[in-house]
Short mmCIF file of C-alpha atoms in Angstrom, two decimals:
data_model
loop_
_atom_site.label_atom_id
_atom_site.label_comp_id
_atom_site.label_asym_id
_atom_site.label_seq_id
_atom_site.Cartn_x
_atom_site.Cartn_y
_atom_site.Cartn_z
CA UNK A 1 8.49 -35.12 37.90
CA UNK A 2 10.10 -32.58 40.80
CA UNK A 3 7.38 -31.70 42.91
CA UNK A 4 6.56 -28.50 45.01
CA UNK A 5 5.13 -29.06 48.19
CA UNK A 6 1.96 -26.79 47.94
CA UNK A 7 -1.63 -26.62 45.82
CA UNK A 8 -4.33 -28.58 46.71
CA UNK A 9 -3.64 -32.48 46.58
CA UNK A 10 -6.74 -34.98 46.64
CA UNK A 11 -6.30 -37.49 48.76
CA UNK A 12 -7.89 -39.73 45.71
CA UNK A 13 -10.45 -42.55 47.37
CA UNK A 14 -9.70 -46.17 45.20
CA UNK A 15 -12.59 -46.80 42.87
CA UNK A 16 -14.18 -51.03 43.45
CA UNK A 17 -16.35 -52.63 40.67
CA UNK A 18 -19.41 -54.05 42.63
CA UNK A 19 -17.44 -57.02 41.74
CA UNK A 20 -14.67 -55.93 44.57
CA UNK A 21 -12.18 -55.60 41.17
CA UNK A 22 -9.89 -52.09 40.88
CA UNK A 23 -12.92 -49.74 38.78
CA UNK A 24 -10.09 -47.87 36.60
CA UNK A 25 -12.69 -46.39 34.19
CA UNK A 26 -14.41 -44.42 36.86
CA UNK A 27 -11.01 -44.04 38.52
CA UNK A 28 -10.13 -41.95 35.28
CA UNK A 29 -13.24 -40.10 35.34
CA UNK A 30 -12.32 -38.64 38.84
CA UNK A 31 -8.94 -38.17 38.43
CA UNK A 32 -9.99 -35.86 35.10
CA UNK A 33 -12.27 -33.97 36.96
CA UNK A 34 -9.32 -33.06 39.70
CA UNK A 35 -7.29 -32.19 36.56
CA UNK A 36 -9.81 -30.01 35.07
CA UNK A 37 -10.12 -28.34 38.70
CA UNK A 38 -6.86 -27.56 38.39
CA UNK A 39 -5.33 -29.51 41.25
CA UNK A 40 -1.63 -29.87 42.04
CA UNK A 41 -1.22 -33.21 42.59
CA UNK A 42 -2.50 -36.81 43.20
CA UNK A 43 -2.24 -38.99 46.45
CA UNK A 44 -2.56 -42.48 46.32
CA UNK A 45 -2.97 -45.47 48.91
CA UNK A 46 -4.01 -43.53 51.72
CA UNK A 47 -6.57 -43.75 54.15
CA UNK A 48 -9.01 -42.10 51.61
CA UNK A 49 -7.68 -44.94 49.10
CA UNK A 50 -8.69 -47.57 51.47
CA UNK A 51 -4.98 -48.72 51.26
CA UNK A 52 -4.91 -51.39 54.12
CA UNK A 53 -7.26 -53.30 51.88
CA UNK A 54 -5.23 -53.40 48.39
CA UNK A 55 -3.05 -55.76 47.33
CA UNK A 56 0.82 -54.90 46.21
CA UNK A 57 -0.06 -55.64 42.47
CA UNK A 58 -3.46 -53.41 42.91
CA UNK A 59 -1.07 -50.21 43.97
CA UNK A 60 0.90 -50.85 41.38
CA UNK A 61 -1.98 -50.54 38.75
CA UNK A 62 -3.39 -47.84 40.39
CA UNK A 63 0.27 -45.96 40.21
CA UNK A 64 0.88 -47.19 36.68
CA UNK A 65 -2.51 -45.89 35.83
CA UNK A 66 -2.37 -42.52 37.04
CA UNK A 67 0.88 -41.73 36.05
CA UNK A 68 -0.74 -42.59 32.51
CA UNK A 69 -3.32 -40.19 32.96
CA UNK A 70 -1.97 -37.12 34.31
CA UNK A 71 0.25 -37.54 31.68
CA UNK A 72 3.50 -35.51 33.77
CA UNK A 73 0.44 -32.68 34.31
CA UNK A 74 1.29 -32.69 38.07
CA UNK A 75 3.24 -35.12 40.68
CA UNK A 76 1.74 -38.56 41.74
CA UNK A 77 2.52 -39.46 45.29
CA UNK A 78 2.42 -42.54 46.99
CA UNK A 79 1.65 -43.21 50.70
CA UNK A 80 3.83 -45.67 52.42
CA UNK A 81 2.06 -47.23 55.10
CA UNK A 82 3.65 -50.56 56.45
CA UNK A 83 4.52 -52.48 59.70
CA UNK A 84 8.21 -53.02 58.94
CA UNK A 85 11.22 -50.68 57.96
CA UNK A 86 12.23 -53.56 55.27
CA UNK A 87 8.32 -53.45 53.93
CA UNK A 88 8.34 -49.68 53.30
CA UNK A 89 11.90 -49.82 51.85
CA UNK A 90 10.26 -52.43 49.53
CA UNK A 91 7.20 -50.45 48.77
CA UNK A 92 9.30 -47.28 48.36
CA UNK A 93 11.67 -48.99 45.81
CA UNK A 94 8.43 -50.87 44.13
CA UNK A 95 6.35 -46.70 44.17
CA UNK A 96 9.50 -45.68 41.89
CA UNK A 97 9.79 -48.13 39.33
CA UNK A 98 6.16 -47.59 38.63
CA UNK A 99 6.64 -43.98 38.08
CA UNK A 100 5.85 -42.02 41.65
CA UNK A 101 6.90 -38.66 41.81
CA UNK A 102 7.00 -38.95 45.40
CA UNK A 103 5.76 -40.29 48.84
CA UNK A 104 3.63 -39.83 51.96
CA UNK A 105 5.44 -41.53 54.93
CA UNK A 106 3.03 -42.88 57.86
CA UNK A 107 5.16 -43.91 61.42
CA UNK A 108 5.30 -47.38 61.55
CA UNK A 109 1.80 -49.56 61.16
CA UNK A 110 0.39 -50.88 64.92
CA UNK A 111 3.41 -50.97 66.63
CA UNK A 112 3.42 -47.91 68.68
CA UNK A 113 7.18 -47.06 67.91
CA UNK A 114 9.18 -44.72 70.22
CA UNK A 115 10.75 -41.62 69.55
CA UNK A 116 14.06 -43.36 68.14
CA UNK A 117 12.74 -46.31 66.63
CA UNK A 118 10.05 -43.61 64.82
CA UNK A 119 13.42 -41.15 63.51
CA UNK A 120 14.95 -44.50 62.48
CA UNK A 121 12.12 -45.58 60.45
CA UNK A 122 11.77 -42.69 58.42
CA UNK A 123 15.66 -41.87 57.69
CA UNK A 124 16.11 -45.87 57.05
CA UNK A 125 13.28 -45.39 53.82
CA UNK A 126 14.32 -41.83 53.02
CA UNK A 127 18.16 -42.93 53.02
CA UNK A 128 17.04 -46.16 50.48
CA UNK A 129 15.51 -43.74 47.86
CA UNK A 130 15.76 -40.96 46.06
CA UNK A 131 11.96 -39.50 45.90
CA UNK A 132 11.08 -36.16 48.04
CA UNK A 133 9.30 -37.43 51.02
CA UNK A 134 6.02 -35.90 52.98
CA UNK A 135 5.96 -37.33 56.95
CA UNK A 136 2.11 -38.20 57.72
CA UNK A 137 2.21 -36.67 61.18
CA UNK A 138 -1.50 -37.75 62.66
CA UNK A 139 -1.36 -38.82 66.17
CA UNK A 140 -4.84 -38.52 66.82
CA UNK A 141 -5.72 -41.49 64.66
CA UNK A 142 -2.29 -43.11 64.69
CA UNK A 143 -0.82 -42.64 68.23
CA UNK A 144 2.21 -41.74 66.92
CA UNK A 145 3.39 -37.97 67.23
CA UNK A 146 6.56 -36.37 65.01
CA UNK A 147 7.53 -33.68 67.04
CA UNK A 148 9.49 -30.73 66.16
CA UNK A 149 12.38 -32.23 67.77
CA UNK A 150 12.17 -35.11 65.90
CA UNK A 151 12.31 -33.59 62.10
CA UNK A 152 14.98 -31.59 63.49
CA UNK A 153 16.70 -34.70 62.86
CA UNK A 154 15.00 -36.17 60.16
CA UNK A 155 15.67 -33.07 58.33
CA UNK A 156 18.92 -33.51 57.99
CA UNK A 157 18.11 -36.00 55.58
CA UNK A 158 17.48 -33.09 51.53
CA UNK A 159 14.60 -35.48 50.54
CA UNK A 160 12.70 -35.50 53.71
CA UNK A 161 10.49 -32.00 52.73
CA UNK A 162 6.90 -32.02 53.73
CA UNK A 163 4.53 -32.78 56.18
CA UNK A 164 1.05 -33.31 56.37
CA UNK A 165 -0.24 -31.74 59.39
CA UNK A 166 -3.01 -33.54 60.72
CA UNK A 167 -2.35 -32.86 64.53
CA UNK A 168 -5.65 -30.73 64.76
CA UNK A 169 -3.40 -28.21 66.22
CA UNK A 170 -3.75 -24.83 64.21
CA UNK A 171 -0.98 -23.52 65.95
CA UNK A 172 1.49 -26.07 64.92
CA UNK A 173 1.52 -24.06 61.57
CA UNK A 174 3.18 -21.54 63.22
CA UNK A 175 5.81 -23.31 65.32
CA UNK A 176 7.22 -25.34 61.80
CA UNK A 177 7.31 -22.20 60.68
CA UNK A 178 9.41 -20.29 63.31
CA UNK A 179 11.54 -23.51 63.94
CA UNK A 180 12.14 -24.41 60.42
CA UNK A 181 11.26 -21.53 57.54
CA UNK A 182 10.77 -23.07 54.44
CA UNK A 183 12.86 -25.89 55.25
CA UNK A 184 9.80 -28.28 56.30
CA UNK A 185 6.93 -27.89 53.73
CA UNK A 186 3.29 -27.90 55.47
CA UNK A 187 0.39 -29.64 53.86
CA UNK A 188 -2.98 -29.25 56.35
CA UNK A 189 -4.45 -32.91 56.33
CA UNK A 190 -7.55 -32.10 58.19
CA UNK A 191 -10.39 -30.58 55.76
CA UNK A 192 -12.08 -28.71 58.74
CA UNK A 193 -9.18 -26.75 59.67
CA UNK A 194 -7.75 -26.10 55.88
CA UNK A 195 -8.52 -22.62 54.88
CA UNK A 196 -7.29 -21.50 59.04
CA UNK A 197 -4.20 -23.61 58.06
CA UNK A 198 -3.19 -21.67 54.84
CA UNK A 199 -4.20 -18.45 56.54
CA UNK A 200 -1.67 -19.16 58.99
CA UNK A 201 1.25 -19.84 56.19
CA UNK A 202 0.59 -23.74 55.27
CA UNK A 203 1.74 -23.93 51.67
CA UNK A 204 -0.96 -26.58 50.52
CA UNK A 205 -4.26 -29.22 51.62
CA UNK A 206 -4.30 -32.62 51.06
CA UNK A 207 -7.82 -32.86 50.56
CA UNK A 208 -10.89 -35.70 51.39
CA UNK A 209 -13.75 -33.51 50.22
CA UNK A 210 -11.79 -32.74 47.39
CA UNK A 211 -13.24 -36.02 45.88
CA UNK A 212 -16.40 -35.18 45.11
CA UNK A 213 -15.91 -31.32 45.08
CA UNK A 214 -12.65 -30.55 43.25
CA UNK A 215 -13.36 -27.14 41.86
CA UNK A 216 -14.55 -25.38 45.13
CA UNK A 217 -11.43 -26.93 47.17
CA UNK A 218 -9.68 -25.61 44.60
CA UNK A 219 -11.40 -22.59 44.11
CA UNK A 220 -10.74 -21.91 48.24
CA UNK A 221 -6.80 -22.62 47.91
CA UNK A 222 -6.40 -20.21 44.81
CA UNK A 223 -8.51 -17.40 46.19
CA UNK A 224 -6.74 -16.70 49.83
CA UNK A 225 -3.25 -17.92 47.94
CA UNK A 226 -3.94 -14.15 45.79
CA UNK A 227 -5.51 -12.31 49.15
CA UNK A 228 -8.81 -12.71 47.80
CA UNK A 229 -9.44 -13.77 51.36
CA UNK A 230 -13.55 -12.74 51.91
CA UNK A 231 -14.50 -15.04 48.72
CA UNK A 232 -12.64 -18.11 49.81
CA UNK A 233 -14.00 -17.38 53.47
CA UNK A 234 -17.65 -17.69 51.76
CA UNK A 235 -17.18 -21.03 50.04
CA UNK A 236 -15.58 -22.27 52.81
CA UNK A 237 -18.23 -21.45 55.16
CA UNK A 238 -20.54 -23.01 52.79
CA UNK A 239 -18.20 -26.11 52.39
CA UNK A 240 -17.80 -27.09 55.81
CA UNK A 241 -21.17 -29.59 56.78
CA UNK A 242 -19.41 -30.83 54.00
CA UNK A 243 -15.62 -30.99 55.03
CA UNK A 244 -16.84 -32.43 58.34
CA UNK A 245 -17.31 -35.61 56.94
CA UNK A 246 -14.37 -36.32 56.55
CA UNK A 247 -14.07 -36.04 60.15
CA UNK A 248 -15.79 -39.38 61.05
CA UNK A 249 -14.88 -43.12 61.34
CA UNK A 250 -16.61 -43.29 58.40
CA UNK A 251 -15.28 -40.45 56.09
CA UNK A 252 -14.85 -43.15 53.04
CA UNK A 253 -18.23 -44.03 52.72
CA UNK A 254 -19.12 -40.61 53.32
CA UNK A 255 -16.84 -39.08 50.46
CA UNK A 256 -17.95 -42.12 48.27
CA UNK A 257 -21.58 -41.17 48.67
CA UNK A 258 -20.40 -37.58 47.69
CA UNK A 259 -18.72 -38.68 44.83
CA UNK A 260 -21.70 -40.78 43.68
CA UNK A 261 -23.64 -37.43 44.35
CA UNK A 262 -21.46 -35.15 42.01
CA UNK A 263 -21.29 -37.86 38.91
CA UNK A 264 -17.33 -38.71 39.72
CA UNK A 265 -17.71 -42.13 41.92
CA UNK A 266 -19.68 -44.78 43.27
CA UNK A 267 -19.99 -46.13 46.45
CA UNK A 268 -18.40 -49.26 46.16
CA UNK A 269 -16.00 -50.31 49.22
CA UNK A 270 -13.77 -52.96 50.29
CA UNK A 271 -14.48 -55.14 53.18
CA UNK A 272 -14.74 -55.27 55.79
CA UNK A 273 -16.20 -51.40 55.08
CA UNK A 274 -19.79 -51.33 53.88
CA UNK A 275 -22.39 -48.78 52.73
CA UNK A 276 -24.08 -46.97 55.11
CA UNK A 277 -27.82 -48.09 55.20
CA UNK A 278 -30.16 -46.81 57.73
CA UNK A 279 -29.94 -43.49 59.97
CA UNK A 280 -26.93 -43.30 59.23
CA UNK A 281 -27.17 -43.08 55.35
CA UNK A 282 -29.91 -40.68 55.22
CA UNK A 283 -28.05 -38.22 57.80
CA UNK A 284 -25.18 -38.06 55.35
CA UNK A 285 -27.21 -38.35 52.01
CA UNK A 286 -29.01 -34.83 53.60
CA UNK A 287 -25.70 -33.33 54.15
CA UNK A 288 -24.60 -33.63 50.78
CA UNK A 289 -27.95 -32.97 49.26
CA UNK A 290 -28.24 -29.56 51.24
CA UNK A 291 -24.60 -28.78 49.63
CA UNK A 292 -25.67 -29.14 46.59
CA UNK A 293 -29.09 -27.20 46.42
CA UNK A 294 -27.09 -24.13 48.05
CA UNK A 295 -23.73 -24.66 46.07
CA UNK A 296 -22.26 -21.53 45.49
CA UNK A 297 -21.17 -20.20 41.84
CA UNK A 298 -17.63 -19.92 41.82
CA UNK A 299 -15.72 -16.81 40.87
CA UNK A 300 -12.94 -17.20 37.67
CA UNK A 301 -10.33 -18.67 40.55
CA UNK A 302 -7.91 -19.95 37.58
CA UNK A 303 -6.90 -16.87 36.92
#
């Protein structure tokens, strides 16, 4: 399925039976509900997805699966995060045979590569397949920064197309843009900075808060993206206590506690994660519980 690089796309967090087995049945449930939202595509294996913890064969069910369920509705994407160029040209190949639309690209995994060996890494993958690519550029949590410089090059290879911005730099927005036009496709990755993001011309949000709340991320995206700018300023303003924690070392049990909170997830997670218990918990369980006492009605944002 071709894929345009804009639209709200949920970061989707991997569903665990308290048996630490892949939950697909509640995995469906949330995946329908960022359907009904009316989402424009599904990410899977990131950070979000607690992908350092799955197996090979577990990605591949989790692909498999929600190709199955969108049923060609909108793009599935798969994030490529390994420690070797031959791993990711594996997992690349392995994403497209079980039905990926398309992929999110992380630098190489804890080797801090250098500016080559980084350019290398990505054209080396892009050049083995033929699925669109989105760069991960997050150098605040992975050390590793793409700079403009650097897609200059990589984007002389047609299937390198996106990026996720995640340098926490607003005004990165506008340099892709003045460097590159529409060329480079720019997806904010940071929840706290979204709605400034698409203000500023991003063309999309992959999402964390998403998760639990897929109609009001949704609802935000759709309402600046027709000028209706003061109503997607007011549920963002209400949204962000929210957005923020995704913010946090520990944004998956956070966004697993909001998903348990909205019906659409439990808080099951992979060690060595665990639930929060103690201070800790109760600080995020009020969060989420003020969110949803003041939860704003949402305006007819489909249309």
């Amino acid at each position: 399925m071709a894929i345009e690089w804009k639209g709200v796309m949920p970061a989707v967090t991997t569903k665990f039976t308290k048996e630490d087995t892949l939950d697909l049945k509640m995995f469906e449930v949330n995946l329908k509900a960022q359907l009904d939202a009316g989402v424009h595509g599904i990410i899977l294996g990131g950070t979000l997805g607690e992908a350092s913890t799955l197996s090979d064969e577990e990605k591949s069910v989790l692909m498999k699966s929600a190709v199955s369920i969108v049923e060609n509705s909108v793009p599935v994407i798969m994030n490529i995060a390994e420690q070797t160029t031959k791993g990711a040209i594996a997992a690349a190949k392995k994403a497209k045979q079980n039905g990926a639309s398309g992929l999110m690209m992380l630098p190489p995994m804890r080797y801090k590569a250098g500016e080559k060996e980084t350019i290398t890494y990505f054209k080396e993958v892009a050049k083995s397949t033929g699925l669109p690519i989105m760069v991960y550029n997050n150098p605040v949590d992975y050390k590793i920064e793409v700079t403009l410089d650097m897609f200059e090059e990589l984007l002389e290879l047609d299937n390198i197309q996106a990026v996720k911005e995640s340098t926490r730099d607003i005004s990165n927005v506008t340099r892709i843009k003045n460097r590159f036009g529409d060329r480079l496709k720019i997806l904010c990755g940071v929840d706290t900075l979204a709605l400034e993001s698409l203000l500023m011309g991003a063309d999309g949000w992959v999402a964390g808060l998403v998760d639990a709340f897929p109609a009001e991320t949704v609802a935000i995206y759709e309402l600046q993206n027709a000028g209706r700018i003061k109503e997607a300023i007011d549920i963002y303003r209400w949204f962000l206590p929210l957005l923020e924690l995704d913010i946090n070392p520990k944004l998956v049990q956070n966004i697993k506690l909001a998903e348990v909170a909205t019906g659409i997830g439990t808080e099951n997670v992979r060690a060595p994660r665990l639930p929060l218990e103690g201070d800790e918990r109760k600080k995020v369980l009020e969060i989420i519980e003020n969110g949803l006492k003041t939860r704003p009605i949402l305006p007819n944002y489909k249309n």
